[in-house]
Tab-separated table of C-alpha atoms in Angstrom:
chain	number	residue	atom	x	y	z
L	1	UNK	CA	18.296	-12.157	-8.200
L	2	UNK	CA	19.197	-12.132	-4.541
L	3	UNK	CA	17.130	-9.846	-2.452
L	4	UNK	CA	18.518	-8.135	0.787
L	5	UNK	CA	15.698	-9.674	2.880
L	6	UNK	CA	15.379	-13.087	4.628
L	7	UNK	CA	11.827	-12.700	6.036
L	8	UNK	CA	9.076	-10.458	4.844
L	9	UNK	CA	5.638	-9.785	6.206
L	10	UNK	CA	2.891	-8.579	3.804
L	11	UNK	CA	-0.488	-7.528	4.802
L	12	UNK	CA	-3.361	-7.636	2.326
L	13	UNK	CA	-1.684	-10.635	0.790
L	14	UNK	CA	-4.801	-12.590	-0.472
L	15	UNK	CA	-5.334	-10.705	-3.672
L	16	UNK	CA	-4.116	-8.016	-6.015
L	17	UNK	CA	-0.754	-6.401	-5.331
L	18	UNK	CA	-0.155	-8.050	-1.994
L	19	UNK	CA	-0.572	-11.505	-3.475
L	20	UNK	CA	1.781	-10.856	-6.348
L	21	UNK	CA	4.374	-9.294	-3.976
L	22	UNK	CA	4.183	-12.482	-1.824
L	23	UNK	CA	4.649	-14.708	-4.846
L	24	UNK	CA	7.464	-12.778	-6.399
L	25	UNK	CA	9.331	-12.362	-3.163
L	26	UNK	CA	8.881	-16.215	-2.313
L	27	UNK	CA	10.282	-17.104	-5.858
L	28	UNK	CA	13.363	-15.027	-4.937
L	29	UNK	CA	14.024	-17.073	-1.855
L	30	UNK	CA	12.447	-14.767	0.699
L	31	UNK	CA	10.304	-16.356	3.521
L	32	UNK	CA	7.061	-14.667	3.223
L	33	UNK	CA	4.556	-14.328	6.121
L	34	UNK	CA	1.302	-13.524	4.356
L	35	UNK	CA	-1.561	-11.833	6.289
L	36	UNK	CA	-5.115	-11.127	5.137
L	37	UNK	CA	-8.632	-11.637	6.497
L	38	UNK	CA	-9.383	-14.624	4.384
L	39	UNK	CA	-7.829	-17.718	5.689
L	40	UNK	CA	-9.157	-19.775	2.597
L	41	UNK	CA	-7.432	-17.444	0.131
L	42	UNK	CA	-4.164	-17.554	2.112
L	43	UNK	CA	-4.210	-21.279	2.210
L	44	UNK	CA	-4.684	-21.275	-1.618
L	45	UNK	CA	-1.779	-18.825	-2.016
L	46	UNK	CA	0.546	-21.171	0.100
L	47	UNK	CA	-0.338	-24.084	-2.128
L	48	UNK	CA	0.546	-21.928	-5.230
L	49	UNK	CA	4.150	-21.156	-4.169
L	50	UNK	CA	6.547	-22.667	-1.485
L	51	UNK	CA	8.120	-20.236	0.993
L	52	UNK	CA	4.802	-18.536	1.964
L	53	UNK	CA	3.278	-19.096	5.398
L	54	UNK	CA	-0.300	-17.921	6.209
L	55	UNK	CA	-1.107	-15.714	9.107
L	56	UNK	CA	-4.744	-14.836	8.913
L	57	UNK	CA	-5.449	-11.276	10.307
L	58	UNK	CA	-7.911	-8.440	10.534
L	59	UNK	CA	-5.511	-5.375	10.562
L	60	UNK	CA	-8.102	-3.220	12.309
L	61	UNK	CA	-7.708	-5.478	15.561
L	62	UNK	CA	-4.684	-3.969	17.269
L	63	UNK	CA	-4.284	-6.806	19.670
L	64	UNK	CA	-4.453	-9.460	16.868
L	65	UNK	CA	-1.909	-7.523	14.777
L	66	UNK	CA	0.611	-7.455	17.689
L	67	UNK	CA	0.048	-11.178	18.369
L	68	UNK	CA	0.593	-12.049	14.700
L	69	UNK	CA	3.670	-10.051	14.538
L	70	UNK	CA	5.032	-11.987	17.475
L	71	UNK	CA	4.065	-15.400	15.966
L	72	UNK	CA	5.762	-14.424	12.713
L	73	UNK	CA	9.107	-13.572	14.551
L	74	UNK	CA	8.849	-16.725	16.607
L	75	UNK	CA	8.244	-18.971	13.649
L	76	UNK	CA	10.309	-17.357	10.951
L	77	UNK	CA	12.814	-15.161	12.756
L	78	UNK	CA	13.066	-11.258	12.797
L	79	UNK	CA	11.158	-9.429	9.992
L	80	UNK	CA	13.580	-7.705	7.610
L	81	UNK	CA	10.841	-6.232	5.319
L	82	UNK	CA	7.350	-5.337	6.057
L	83	UNK	CA	4.913	-4.293	3.314
L	84	UNK	CA	1.670	-2.744	4.856
L	85	UNK	CA	-0.566	-3.157	2.075
L	86	UNK	CA	-4.046	-3.996	3.406
L	87	UNK	CA	-6.680	-1.561	2.011
L	88	UNK	CA	-10.258	-1.056	0.946
L	89	UNK	CA	-11.681	1.070	-1.698
L	90	UNK	CA	-15.191	2.561	-1.564
L	91	UNK	CA	-16.013	4.801	-4.468
L	92	UNK	CA	-17.845	7.778	-2.958
L	93	UNK	CA	-18.857	11.319	-3.922
L	94	UNK	CA	-20.053	14.075	-1.533
L	95	UNK	CA	-23.613	13.569	-2.497
L	96	UNK	CA	-23.608	9.896	-1.418
L	97	UNK	CA	-21.327	10.461	1.705
L	98	UNK	CA	-21.396	7.514	4.087
L	99	UNK	CA	-19.843	8.112	7.394
L	100	UNK	CA	-19.572	4.338	8.151
L	101	UNK	CA	-17.599	3.518	4.886
L	102	UNK	CA	-15.332	6.570	5.366
L	103	UNK	CA	-14.522	5.532	8.942
L	104	UNK	CA	-13.907	2.048	7.729
L	105	UNK	CA	-11.614	3.192	5.117
L	106	UNK	CA	-9.561	5.125	7.668
L	107	UNK	CA	-9.600	2.268	10.002
L	108	UNK	CA	-8.264	-0.212	7.328
L	109	UNK	CA	-6.073	1.983	5.122
L	110	UNK	CA	-4.512	4.033	7.823
L	111	UNK	CA	-5.314	2.306	11.080
L	112	UNK	CA	-4.151	-1.002	9.769
L	113	UNK	CA	-0.777	0.439	9.145
L	114	UNK	CA	-0.622	2.185	12.506
L	115	UNK	CA	-1.455	-1.107	14.325
L	116	UNK	CA	1.307	-2.942	12.514
L	117	UNK	CA	3.865	-0.264	13.190
L	118	UNK	CA	3.237	-0.512	17.007
L	119	UNK	CA	5.064	-3.877	17.260
L	120	UNK	CA	7.290	-3.474	14.118
L	121	UNK	CA	9.157	-0.298	15.067
L	122	UNK	CA	10.319	-1.531	18.587
L	123	UNK	CA	11.425	-4.785	17.118
L	124	UNK	CA	13.344	-3.244	14.325
L	125	UNK	CA	14.944	-0.711	16.567
L	126	UNK	CA	16.177	-3.648	18.952
L	127	UNK	CA	17.280	-5.633	15.933
L	128	UNK	CA	19.158	-2.584	14.641
L	129	UNK	CA	17.629	-2.328	11.234
L	130	UNK	CA	14.885	-3.216	8.851
L	131	UNK	CA	12.622	-2.020	5.981
L	132	UNK	CA	9.070	-0.831	6.279
L	133	UNK	CA	6.926	-0.028	3.183
L	134	UNK	CA	3.707	1.760	3.507
L	135	UNK	CA	1.254	1.410	0.564
L	136	UNK	CA	-0.795	4.513	0.045
L	137	UNK	CA	-1.919	5.751	-3.439
L	138	UNK	CA	-1.523	8.641	-5.905
L	139	UNK	CA	-5.056	9.381	-4.745
L	140	UNK	CA	-3.500	10.783	-1.641
L	141	UNK	CA	-1.845	13.668	-3.488
L	142	UNK	CA	-4.946	15.838	-3.643
L	143	UNK	CA	-8.703	15.688	-3.221
L	144	UNK	CA	-10.053	13.718	-6.287
L	145	UNK	CA	-13.502	12.952	-7.446
L	146	UNK	CA	-15.165	9.813	-6.054
L	147	UNK	CA	-12.538	9.516	-3.460
L	148	UNK	CA	-14.290	11.238	-0.497
L	149	UNK	CA	-13.541	8.168	1.683
L	150	UNK	CA	-10.299	6.862	0.122
L	151	UNK	CA	-8.301	9.885	-0.665
L	152	UNK	CA	-8.094	11.178	3.026
L	153	UNK	CA	-6.953	7.797	4.442
L	154	UNK	CA	-4.227	7.650	1.706
L	155	UNK	CA	-3.068	11.219	2.452
L	156	UNK	CA	-2.612	10.330	6.087
L	157	UNK	CA	-0.359	7.442	5.042
L	158	UNK	CA	1.658	9.621	2.882
L	159	UNK	CA	2.268	12.122	5.767
L	160	UNK	CA	3.079	9.207	8.118
L	161	UNK	CA	5.573	7.771	5.828
L	162	UNK	CA	7.397	11.101	5.478
L	163	UNK	CA	7.544	11.500	9.234
L	164	UNK	CA	8.871	7.972	9.696
L	165	UNK	CA	11.543	8.251	6.973
L	166	UNK	CA	12.820	11.422	8.706
L	167	UNK	CA	12.987	9.989	12.199
L	168	UNK	CA	14.029	6.380	11.558
L	169	UNK	CA	16.782	6.770	8.917
L	170	UNK	CA	19.442	7.434	11.532
L	171	UNK	CA	18.268	4.356	13.487
L	172	UNK	CA	18.995	1.938	10.591
L	173	UNK	CA	15.300	1.444	9.462
L	174	UNK	CA	14.473	2.251	5.852
L	175	UNK	CA	11.006	3.610	5.205
L	176	UNK	CA	9.366	3.440	1.820
L	177	UNK	CA	6.208	4.939	0.456
L	178	UNK	CA	4.414	3.090	-2.285
L	179	UNK	CA	1.947	5.320	-4.400
L	180	UNK	CA	0.316	3.128	-7.076
L	181	UNK	CA	-1.984	4.453	-9.683
L	182	UNK	CA	-4.712	2.162	-11.123
L	183	UNK	CA	-3.913	-1.446	-10.870
L	184	UNK	CA	-6.009	-4.218	-12.317
L	185	UNK	CA	-7.147	-6.045	-9.049
L	186	UNK	CA	-10.468	-7.165	-7.485
L	187	UNK	CA	-10.488	-3.856	-5.623
L	188	UNK	CA	-10.602	-1.756	-8.892
L	189	UNK	CA	-12.987	-4.154	-10.620
L	190	UNK	CA	-15.926	-2.288	-9.103
L	191	UNK	CA	-15.058	0.962	-10.868
L	192	UNK	CA	-17.405	2.016	-13.580
L	193	UNK	CA	-15.143	5.011	-14.753
L	194	UNK	CA	-12.247	5.121	-17.041
L	195	UNK	CA	-8.969	4.217	-15.266
L	196	UNK	CA	-6.160	5.802	-17.185
L	197	UNK	CA	-2.745	4.011	-17.563
L	198	UNK	CA	-4.001	0.957	-15.621
L	199	UNK	CA	-1.443	-1.843	-15.252
L	200	UNK	CA	-1.520	-5.426	-14.136
L	201	UNK	CA	-0.831	-6.585	-10.521
L	202	UNK	CA	2.276	-8.557	-11.619
L	203	UNK	CA	3.861	-5.473	-13.164
L	204	UNK	CA	2.944	-3.292	-10.094
L	205	UNK	CA	4.531	-5.866	-7.782
L	206	UNK	CA	7.688	-6.072	-9.799
L	207	UNK	CA	8.063	-2.201	-9.765
L	208	UNK	CA	7.538	-2.225	-6.058
L	209	UNK	CA	10.213	-4.786	-5.590
L	210	UNK	CA	12.659	-2.973	-7.749
L	211	UNK	CA	12.162	0.190	-5.882
L	212	UNK	CA	12.451	-1.419	-2.429
L	213	UNK	CA	15.697	-3.120	-3.458
L	214	UNK	CA	17.035	0.472	-4.266
L	215	UNK	CA	15.934	1.666	-0.937
L	216	UNK	CA	13.789	4.313	-2.622
L	217	UNK	CA	11.551	6.466	-0.503
L	218	UNK	CA	8.698	6.985	-2.937
L	219	UNK	CA	7.834	4.262	-5.448
L	220	UNK	CA	5.070	5.689	-7.651
L	221	UNK	CA	3.653	4.434	-10.900
L	222	UNK	CA	2.685	4.656	-13.619
L	223	UNK	CA	4.850	7.740	-14.473
L	224	UNK	CA	2.281	9.363	-16.735
L	225	UNK	CA	-0.407	9.518	-13.987
L	226	UNK	CA	2.139	10.386	-11.323
L	227	UNK	CA	3.447	13.414	-13.285
L	228	UNK	CA	-0.180	14.583	-14.015
L	229	UNK	CA	-1.123	14.476	-10.370
L	230	UNK	CA	2.116	15.922	-8.981
L	231	UNK	CA	1.617	18.795	-11.238
L	232	UNK	CA	-1.973	19.238	-10.027
L	233	UNK	CA	-0.626	19.063	-6.432
L	234	UNK	CA	1.723	21.992	-7.159
L	235	UNK	CA	-1.108	24.192	-8.346
L	236	UNK	CA	-2.722	26.849	-6.044
L	237	UNK	CA	-6.243	26.095	-5.099
L	238	UNK	CA	-7.558	28.919	-7.236
L	239	UNK	CA	-6.343	26.924	-10.203
L	240	UNK	CA	-6.795	23.410	-9.071
L	241	UNK	CA	-10.265	23.571	-7.865
L	242	UNK	CA	-11.765	24.756	-11.179
L	243	UNK	CA	-9.825	21.965	-12.997
L	244	UNK	CA	-10.953	19.403	-10.650
L	245	UNK	CA	-14.690	20.603	-10.990
L	246	UNK	CA	-14.403	20.269	-14.686
L	247	UNK	CA	-13.209	16.565	-14.134
L	248	UNK	CA	-16.343	15.911	-11.921
L	249	UNK	CA	-18.650	17.401	-14.438
L	250	UNK	CA	-17.204	15.125	-17.233
């Protein structure tokens, strides 16, 4: 199937959803610029599939992000699609609260996206179009157990995506919000609790690409978990908080 993009930039591309997105887009003929901290893993990815170029990057370094963006444009041409996917997950409850890990979560999950948007938006405005996908999580819908560090960072991404969609649509830039549930990746392998409706990274990437091709705003899955959490999001606090407390106790 022919995609609407010639060049895509994917952050967090060395493993999990990002890696599968890079592979699947490259197989469709898209030139993929793959970024992640591990140069070794990126090199392995490029050997797996043609059409992928490695651009090692720490997304928390604003200057490095801007430089990599400019290098990608110089080497591959204007970026048509950016999937800002880099993220970290630190299971954390209130009793074990760690400010350092909480701030790192915000720096990577939210700050990494902000750093990429800084060069991306002006370039796409000059170009007259483009597509930006922000990867958040269903964990950003409401406060959830063990997500004291993660949920706030993803909630910030959700709010940012809504603002950008509103303000950039008239300028020819499509903004999409990706809210996955549990996906089988190295990041979730540390979890010791039950992960309902968990899916494979290959499946997650395929769902994301289908949604992006439609130009959808929110791409959320699996539907069972999304419906459950969106219903909880609609509940007033006097109902939601007792339910959430029972979840914690279990």
